[in-house]
């Protein structure tokens, strides 16, 4: 059993990998769908994502394969996880696979993330209410 | 908040493996320990951590102690991750809107 905490999602977009890659690596576009920050597809590049209620989250690019793969460390010091975006051409579009892993289960990570999530995404955590109050 | 002990308990690969073993049914310490390259004392110690995190229950049977998996705290962790999954789904949907917008320009 590897890490018990891994999230993997994929979605197919009717857009070529180059367009999806731009949305992942161009700060202006990136801010439109996720968070503002100086993301750049350069290994070793450090940037900060503005996660609103979650605060400014430091990130560091670990791996880059243009139009195929972008991996960075996300939220060092709080969630301290690894985000990997994989792009695979599919017909005239792109399958984008997100892997969010490495939740540091040995830290009191949950509290900050939970608090941020509660503020930022009302409703998402409703089911968690009982667990949070315990 | 979930009892953080659950997260700490799960942070160790030996403890995760113990939980996997217990999915097949309750086991005695000696029996469990035989499957690990660790001595019985080390396995016992891991079991105590799991017990404090409410992930296993102890049941004395004669001279032996049997350990049962309690999946409830695990489902709390699952809920926690579920919330993240939901979050990411929203983000991926938002990305689609951005791509549509860009391709129209």
PDB file of C-alpha atoms in Angstrom, chain B residues 13-15 17-19 21 31-39 43:
ATOM      1  CA  UNK B  13       3.991   2.078   5.947  1.00  0.00           C
ATOM      2  CA  UNK B  14       4.155  -0.818   8.431  1.00  0.00           C
ATOM      3  CA  UNK B  15       0.958   0.367  10.083  1.00  0.00           C
ATOM      4  CA  UNK B  17       0.285  -2.826   5.894  1.00  0.00           C
ATOM      5  CA  UNK B  18      -1.092  -4.053   9.248  1.00  0.00           C
ATOM      6  CA  UNK B  19      -4.437  -2.462   8.398  1.00  0.00           C
ATOM      7  CA  UNK B  21      -3.787  -7.491   6.714  1.00  0.00           C
ATOM      8  CA  UNK B  31       0.358 -14.308  13.810  1.00  0.00           C
ATOM      9  CA  UNK B  32       0.598 -10.758  12.454  1.00  0.00           C
ATOM     10  CA  UNK B  33       4.217 -10.363  13.485  1.00  0.00           C
ATOM     11  CA  UNK B  34       5.201 -13.496  11.578  1.00  0.00           C
ATOM     12  CA  UNK B  35       4.390 -11.660   8.360  1.00  0.00           C
ATOM     13  CA  UNK B  36       6.771  -8.802   9.078  1.00  0.00           C
ATOM     14  CA  UNK B  37      10.531  -8.605   9.237  1.00  0.00           C
ATOM     15  CA  UNK B  38      10.070  -6.874  12.588  1.00  0.00           C
ATOM     16  CA  UNK B  39      10.047  -8.471  15.999  1.00  0.00           C
ATOM     17  CA  UNK B  43       4.581  -4.925  15.773  1.00  0.00           C
TER      18      UNK B  43
END
